[in-house]
mmCIF file of C-alpha atoms in Angstrom:
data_model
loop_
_atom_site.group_PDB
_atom_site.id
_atom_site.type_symbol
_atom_site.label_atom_id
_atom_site.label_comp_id
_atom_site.label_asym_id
_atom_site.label_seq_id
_atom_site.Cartn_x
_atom_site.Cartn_y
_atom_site.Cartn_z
ATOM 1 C CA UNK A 1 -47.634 -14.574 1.673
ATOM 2 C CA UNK A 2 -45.124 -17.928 1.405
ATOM 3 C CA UNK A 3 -44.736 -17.401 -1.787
ATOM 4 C CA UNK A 4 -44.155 -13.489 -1.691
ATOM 5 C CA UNK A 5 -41.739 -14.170 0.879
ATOM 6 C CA UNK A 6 -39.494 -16.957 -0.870
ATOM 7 C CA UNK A 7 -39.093 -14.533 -3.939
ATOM 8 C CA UNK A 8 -37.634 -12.165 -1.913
ATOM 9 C CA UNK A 9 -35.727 -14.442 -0.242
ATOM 10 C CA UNK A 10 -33.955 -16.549 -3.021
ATOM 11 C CA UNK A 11 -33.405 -12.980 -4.927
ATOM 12 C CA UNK A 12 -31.279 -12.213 -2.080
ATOM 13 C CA UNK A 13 -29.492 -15.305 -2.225
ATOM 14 C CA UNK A 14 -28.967 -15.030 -5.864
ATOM 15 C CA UNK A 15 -27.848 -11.293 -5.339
ATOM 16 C CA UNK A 16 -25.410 -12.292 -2.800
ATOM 17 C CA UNK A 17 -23.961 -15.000 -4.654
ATOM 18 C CA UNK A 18 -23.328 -13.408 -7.547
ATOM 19 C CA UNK A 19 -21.997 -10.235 -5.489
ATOM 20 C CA UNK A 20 -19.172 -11.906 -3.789
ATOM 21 C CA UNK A 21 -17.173 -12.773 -6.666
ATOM 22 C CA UNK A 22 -16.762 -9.244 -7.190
ATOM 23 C CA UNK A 23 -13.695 -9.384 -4.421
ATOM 24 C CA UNK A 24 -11.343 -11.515 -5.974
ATOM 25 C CA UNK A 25 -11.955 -10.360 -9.422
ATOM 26 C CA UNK A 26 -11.224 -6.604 -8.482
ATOM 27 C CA UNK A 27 -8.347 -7.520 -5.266
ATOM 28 C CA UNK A 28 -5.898 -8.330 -8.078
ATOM 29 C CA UNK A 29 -5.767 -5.404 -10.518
ATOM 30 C CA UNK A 30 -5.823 -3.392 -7.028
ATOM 31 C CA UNK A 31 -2.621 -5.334 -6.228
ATOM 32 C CA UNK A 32 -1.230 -4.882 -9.687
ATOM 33 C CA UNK A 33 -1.072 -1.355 -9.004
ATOM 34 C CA UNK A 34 -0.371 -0.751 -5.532
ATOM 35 C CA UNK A 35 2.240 -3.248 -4.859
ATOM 36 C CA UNK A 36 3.717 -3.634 -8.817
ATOM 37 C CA UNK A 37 3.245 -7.793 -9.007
ATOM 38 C CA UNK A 38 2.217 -9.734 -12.171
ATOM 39 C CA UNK A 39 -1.228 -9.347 -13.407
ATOM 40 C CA UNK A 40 -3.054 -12.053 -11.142
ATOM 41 C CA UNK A 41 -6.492 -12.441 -12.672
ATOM 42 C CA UNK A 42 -6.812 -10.811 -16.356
ATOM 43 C CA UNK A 43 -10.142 -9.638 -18.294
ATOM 44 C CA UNK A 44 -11.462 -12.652 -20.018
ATOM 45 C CA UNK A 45 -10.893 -14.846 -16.898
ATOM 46 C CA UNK A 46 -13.321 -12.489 -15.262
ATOM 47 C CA UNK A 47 -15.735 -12.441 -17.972
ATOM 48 C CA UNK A 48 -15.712 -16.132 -18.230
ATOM 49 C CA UNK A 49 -16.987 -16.034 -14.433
ATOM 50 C CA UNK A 50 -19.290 -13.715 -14.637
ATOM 51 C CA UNK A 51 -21.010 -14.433 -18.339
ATOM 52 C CA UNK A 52 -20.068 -18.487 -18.293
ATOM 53 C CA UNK A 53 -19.307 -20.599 -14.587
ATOM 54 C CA UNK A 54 -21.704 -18.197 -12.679
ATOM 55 C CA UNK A 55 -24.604 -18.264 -14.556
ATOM 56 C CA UNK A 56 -26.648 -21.570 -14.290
ATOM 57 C CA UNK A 57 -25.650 -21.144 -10.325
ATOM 58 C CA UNK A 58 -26.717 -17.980 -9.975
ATOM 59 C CA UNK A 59 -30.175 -18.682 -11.520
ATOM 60 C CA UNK A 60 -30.333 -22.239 -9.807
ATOM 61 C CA UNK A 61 -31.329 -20.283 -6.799
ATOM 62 C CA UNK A 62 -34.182 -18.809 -7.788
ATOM 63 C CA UNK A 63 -35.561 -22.899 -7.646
ATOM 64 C CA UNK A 64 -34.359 -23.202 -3.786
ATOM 65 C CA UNK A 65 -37.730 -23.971 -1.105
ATOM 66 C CA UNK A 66 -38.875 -22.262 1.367
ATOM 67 C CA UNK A 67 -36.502 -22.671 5.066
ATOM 68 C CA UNK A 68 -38.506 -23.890 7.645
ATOM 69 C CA UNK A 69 -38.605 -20.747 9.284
ATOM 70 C CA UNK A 70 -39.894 -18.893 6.988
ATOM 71 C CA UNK A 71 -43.395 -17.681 8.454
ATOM 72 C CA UNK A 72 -41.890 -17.407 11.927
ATOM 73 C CA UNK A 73 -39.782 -14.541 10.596
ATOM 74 C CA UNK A 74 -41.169 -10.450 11.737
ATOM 75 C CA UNK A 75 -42.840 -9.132 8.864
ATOM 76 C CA UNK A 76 -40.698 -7.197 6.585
ATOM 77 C CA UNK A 77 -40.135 -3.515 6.802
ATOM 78 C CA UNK A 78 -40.490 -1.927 3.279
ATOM 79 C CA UNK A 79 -38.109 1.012 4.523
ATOM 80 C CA UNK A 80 -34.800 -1.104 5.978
ATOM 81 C CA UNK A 81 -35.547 -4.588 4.551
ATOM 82 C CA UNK A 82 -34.196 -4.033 1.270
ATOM 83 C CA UNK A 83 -32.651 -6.641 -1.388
ATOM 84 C CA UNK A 84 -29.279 -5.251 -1.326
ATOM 85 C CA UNK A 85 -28.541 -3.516 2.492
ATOM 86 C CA UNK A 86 -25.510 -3.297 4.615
ATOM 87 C CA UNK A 87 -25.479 -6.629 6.365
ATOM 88 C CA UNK A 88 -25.817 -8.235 2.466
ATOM 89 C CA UNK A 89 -22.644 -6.086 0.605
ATOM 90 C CA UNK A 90 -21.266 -6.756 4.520
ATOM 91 C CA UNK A 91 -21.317 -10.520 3.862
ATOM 92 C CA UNK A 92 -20.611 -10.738 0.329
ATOM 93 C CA UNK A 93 -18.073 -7.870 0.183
ATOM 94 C CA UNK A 94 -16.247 -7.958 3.802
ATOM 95 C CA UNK A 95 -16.546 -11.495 4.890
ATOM 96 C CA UNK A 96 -17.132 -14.530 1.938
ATOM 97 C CA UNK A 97 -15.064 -12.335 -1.017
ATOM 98 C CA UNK A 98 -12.455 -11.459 0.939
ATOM 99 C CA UNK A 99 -11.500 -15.190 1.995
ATOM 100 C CA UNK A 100 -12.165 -16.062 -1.581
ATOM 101 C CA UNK A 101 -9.743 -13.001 -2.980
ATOM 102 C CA UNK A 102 -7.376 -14.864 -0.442
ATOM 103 C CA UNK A 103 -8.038 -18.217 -2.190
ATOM 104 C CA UNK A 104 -6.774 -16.978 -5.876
ATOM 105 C CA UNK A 105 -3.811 -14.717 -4.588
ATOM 106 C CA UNK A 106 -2.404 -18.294 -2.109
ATOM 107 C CA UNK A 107 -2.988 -19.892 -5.477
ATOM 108 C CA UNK A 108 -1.373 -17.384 -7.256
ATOM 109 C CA UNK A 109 1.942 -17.025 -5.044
ATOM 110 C CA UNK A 110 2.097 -20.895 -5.022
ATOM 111 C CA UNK A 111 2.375 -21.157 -8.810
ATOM 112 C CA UNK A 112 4.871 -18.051 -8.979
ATOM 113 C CA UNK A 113 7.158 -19.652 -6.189
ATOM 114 C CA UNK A 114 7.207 -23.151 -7.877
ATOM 115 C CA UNK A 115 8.301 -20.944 -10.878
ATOM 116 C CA UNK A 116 11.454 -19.131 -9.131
ATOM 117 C CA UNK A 117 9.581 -16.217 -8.428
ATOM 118 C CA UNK A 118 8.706 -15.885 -4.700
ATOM 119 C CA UNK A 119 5.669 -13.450 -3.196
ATOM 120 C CA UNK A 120 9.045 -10.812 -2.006
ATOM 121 C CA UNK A 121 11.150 -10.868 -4.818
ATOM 122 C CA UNK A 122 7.016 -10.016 -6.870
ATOM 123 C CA UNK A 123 6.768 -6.875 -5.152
ATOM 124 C CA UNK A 124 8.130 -3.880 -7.421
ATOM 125 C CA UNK A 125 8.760 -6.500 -10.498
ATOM 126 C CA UNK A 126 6.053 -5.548 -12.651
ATOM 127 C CA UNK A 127 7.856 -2.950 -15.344
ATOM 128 C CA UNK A 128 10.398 -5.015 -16.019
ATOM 129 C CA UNK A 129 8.072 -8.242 -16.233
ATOM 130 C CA UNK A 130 5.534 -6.635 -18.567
ATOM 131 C CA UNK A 131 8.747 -4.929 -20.930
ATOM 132 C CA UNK A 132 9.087 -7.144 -24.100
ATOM 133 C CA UNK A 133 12.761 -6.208 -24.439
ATOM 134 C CA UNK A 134 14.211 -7.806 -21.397
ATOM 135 C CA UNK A 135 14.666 -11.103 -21.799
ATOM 136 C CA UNK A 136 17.119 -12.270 -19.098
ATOM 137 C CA UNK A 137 14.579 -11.729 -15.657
ATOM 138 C CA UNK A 138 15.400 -13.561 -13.039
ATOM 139 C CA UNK A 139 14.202 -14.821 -10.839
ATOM 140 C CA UNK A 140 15.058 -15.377 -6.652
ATOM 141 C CA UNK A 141 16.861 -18.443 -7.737
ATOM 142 C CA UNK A 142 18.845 -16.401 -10.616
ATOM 143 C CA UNK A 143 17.220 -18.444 -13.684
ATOM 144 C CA UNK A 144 16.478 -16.387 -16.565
ATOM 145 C CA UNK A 145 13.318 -15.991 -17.792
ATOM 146 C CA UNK A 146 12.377 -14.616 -21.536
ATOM 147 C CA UNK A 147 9.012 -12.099 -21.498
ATOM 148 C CA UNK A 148 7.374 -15.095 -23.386
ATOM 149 C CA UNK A 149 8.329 -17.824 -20.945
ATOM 150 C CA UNK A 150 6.991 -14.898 -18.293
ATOM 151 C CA UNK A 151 3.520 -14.494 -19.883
ATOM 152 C CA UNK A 152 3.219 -18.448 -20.172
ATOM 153 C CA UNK A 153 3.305 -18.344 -16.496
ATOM 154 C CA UNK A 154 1.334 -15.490 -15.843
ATOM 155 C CA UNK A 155 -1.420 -16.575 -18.015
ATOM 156 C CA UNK A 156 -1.356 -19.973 -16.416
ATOM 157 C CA UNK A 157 -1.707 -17.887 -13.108
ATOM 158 C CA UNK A 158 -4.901 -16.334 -14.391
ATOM 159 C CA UNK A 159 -6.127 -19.539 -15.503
ATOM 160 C CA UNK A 160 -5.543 -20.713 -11.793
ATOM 161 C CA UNK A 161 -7.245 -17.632 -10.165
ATOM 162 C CA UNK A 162 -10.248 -18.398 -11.885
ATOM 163 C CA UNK A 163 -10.303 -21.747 -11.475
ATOM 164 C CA UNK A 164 -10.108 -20.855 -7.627
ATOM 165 C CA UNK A 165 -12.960 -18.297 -7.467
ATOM 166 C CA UNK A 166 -14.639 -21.416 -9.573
ATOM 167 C CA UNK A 167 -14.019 -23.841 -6.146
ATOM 168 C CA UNK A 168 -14.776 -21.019 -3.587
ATOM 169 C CA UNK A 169 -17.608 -20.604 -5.401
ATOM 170 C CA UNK A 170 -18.663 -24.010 -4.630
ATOM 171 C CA UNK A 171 -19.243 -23.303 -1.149
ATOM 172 C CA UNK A 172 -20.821 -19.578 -1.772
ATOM 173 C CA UNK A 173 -23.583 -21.465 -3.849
ATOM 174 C CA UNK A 174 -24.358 -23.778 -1.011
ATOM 175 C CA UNK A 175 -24.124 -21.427 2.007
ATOM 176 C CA UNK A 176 -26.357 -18.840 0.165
ATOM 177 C CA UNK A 177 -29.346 -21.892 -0.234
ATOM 178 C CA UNK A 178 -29.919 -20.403 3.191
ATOM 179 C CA UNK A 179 -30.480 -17.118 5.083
ATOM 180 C CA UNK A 180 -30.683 -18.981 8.577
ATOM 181 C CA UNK A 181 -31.153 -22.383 8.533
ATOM 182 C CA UNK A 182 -28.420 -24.978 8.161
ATOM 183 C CA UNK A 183 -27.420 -26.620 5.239
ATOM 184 C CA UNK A 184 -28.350 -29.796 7.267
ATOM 185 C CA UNK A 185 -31.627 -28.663 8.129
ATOM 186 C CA UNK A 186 -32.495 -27.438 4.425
ATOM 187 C CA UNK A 187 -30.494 -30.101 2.395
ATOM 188 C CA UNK A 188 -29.929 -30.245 -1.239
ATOM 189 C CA UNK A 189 -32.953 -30.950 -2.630
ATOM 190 C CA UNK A 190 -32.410 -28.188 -5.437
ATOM 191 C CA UNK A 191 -31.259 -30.222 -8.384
ATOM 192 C CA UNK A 192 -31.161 -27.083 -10.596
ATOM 193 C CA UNK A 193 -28.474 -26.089 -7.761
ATOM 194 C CA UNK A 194 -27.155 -29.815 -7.433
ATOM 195 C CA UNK A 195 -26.864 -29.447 -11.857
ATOM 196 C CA UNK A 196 -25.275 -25.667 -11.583
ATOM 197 C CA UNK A 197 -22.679 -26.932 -9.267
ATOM 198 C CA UNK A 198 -21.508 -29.635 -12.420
ATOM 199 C CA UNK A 199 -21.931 -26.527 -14.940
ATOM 200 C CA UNK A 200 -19.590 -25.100 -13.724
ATOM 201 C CA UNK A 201 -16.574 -27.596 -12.469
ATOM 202 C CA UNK A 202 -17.480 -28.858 -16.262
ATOM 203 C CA UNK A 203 -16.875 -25.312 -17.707
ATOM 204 C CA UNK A 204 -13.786 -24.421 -15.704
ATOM 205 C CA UNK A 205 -12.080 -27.706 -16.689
ATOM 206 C CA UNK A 206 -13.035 -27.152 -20.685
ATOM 207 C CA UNK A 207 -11.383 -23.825 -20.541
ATOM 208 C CA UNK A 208 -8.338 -24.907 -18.257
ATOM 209 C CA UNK A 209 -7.296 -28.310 -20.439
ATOM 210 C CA UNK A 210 -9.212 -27.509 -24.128
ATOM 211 C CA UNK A 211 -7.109 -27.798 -26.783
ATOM 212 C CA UNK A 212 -6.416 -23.927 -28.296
ATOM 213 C CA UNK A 213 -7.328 -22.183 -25.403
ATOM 214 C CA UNK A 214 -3.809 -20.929 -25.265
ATOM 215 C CA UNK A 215 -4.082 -19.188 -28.798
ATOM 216 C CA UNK A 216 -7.800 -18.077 -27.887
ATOM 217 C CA UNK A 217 -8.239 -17.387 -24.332
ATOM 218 C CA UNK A 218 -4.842 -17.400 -23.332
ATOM 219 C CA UNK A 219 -5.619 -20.121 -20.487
ATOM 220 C CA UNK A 220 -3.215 -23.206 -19.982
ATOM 221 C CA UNK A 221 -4.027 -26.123 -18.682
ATOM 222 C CA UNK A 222 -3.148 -26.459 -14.832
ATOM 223 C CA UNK A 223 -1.558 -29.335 -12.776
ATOM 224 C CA UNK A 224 -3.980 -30.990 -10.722
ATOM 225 C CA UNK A 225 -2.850 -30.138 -7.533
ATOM 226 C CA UNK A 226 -2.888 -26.646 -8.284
ATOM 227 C CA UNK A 227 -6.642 -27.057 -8.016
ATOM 228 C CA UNK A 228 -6.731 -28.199 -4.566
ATOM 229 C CA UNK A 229 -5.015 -24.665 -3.271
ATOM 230 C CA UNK A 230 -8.275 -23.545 -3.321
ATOM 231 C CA UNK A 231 -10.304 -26.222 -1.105
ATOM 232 C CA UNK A 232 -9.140 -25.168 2.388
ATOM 233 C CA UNK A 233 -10.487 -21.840 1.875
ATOM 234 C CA UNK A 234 -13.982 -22.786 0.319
ATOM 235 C CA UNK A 235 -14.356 -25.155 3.844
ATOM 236 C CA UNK A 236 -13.304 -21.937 5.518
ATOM 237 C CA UNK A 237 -16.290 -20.000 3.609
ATOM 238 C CA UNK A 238 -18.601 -23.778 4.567
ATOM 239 C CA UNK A 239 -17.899 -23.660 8.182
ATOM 240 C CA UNK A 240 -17.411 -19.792 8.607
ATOM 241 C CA UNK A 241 -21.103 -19.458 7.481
ATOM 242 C CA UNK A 242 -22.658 -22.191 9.282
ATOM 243 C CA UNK A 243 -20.759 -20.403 12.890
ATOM 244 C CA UNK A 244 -22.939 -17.161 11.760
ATOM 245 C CA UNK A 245 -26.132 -19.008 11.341
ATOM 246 C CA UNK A 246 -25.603 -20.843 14.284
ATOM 247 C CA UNK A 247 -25.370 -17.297 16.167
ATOM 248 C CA UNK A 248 -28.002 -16.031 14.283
ATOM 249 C CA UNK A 249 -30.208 -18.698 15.074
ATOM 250 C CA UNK A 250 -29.583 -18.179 18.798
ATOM 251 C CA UNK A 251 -30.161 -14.647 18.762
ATOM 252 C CA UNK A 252 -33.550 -13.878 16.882
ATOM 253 C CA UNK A 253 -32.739 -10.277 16.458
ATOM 254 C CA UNK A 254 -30.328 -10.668 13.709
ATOM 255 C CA UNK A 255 -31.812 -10.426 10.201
#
């Protein structure tokens, strides 16, 4: 019955995980069409996420142990208890993607602004960006910007998104080594998890900084602080989820 029981779990966790991303890779084309702003997050940035720094994670959890609590639980119900049910897309859809589509589009509007181009003077700018015959854009400081010189930056901006769903990711891996417990109370004994974690920091940087990823991928390398727009909002995700447990703990009910 233990052992019944922790499959189920850690396919949940490894559902959910792999669920939230789906936020911040779909938030920006929504964007790019509602408001008319710069692509933020193109098609091979997403597919190096989901077929390349998701992966070993997102399997890494099917090694996680049993939570202490696990016998204690109600037996499941067949009928509502399902792998994928409202509190799950909930969590991964409504709560954790959301703060990490937030993550990509601060890091996003940070690189634009440094670049002349501030999150107001975006909205609305998106025919004329993506037209190869204009060549004299400016920007909210009045520099002039060439549609090359344009795509340099917004390609660097992909490159950034991703590299921010990468470090938000960090903290989705680790919260979802639990359904209830703490992090402190379950620890990180998973190595697997403790090796996906490096796979995929490891990955991100070869794509960002790799020589001829400009010609191939058409990712640039990043400056190092641009990295670090991300970290507030993956302890946001940390903390967040450890509030919810906390509650959830208190009040048996919750599932």
């Amino acid at each position: 019955m233990t052992a019944g029981r922790l499959i189920f779990d850690n396919l949940k966790k490894s559902i959910a995980y792999t669920l939230t991303s789906n936020i911040p890779e779909i938030s920006p084309f929504l964007l790019f069409i509602l408001i008319n702003i710069p692509l933020p997050l193109g098609t091979v940035t997403i597919l190096c996420i989901d077929l390349g720094t998701d992966m070993v994670p997102a399997i890494s959890l099917a090694y996680e142990t049993a939570e202490s609590d696990i016998m204690k639980r109600q037996p499941r119900n067949s009928k509502t208890d399902k792998l994928v049910n409202e509190r799950l897309i909930s969590m991964a859809y409504g709560q954790i993607g959301v703060i990490q589509a937030l993550a990509g589009f601060f890091t996003y509007f940070v690189i634009l602004a440094e670049n002349g181009f501030t999150p107001v003077h975006l909205i609305g700018i998106r025919i004329n960006w993506d037209d190869r015959n204009i060549n004299d854009l400016e920007d909210a400081y009045g520099q002039q910007w060439t549609f090359e010189q344009r795509k340099i930056v917004e390609f660097t901006c992909h490159t950034a998104f991703f590299v921010s769903i990468v470090v938000v990711q960090w903290a989705d891996l680790i919260i979802c080594k639990t359904r209830r417990n703490s992090l402190f109370q379950q620890g990180m004994k998973n190595k697997i998890l403790i090796f996906g974690l490096f796979v995929e920091t490891a990955l991100a940087a070869f794509l960002s900084y790799c020589p001829g990823m400009g010609v191939a991928l058409r990712m640039y390398p990043l400056k190092i602080l641009w990295w670090f727009c991300a970290f507030p909002y993956s302890l946001l995700i940390f903390i967040y989820d450890e509030i919810r447990k906390f509650i959830l703990r208190r009040n048996p009910g919750g599932k």
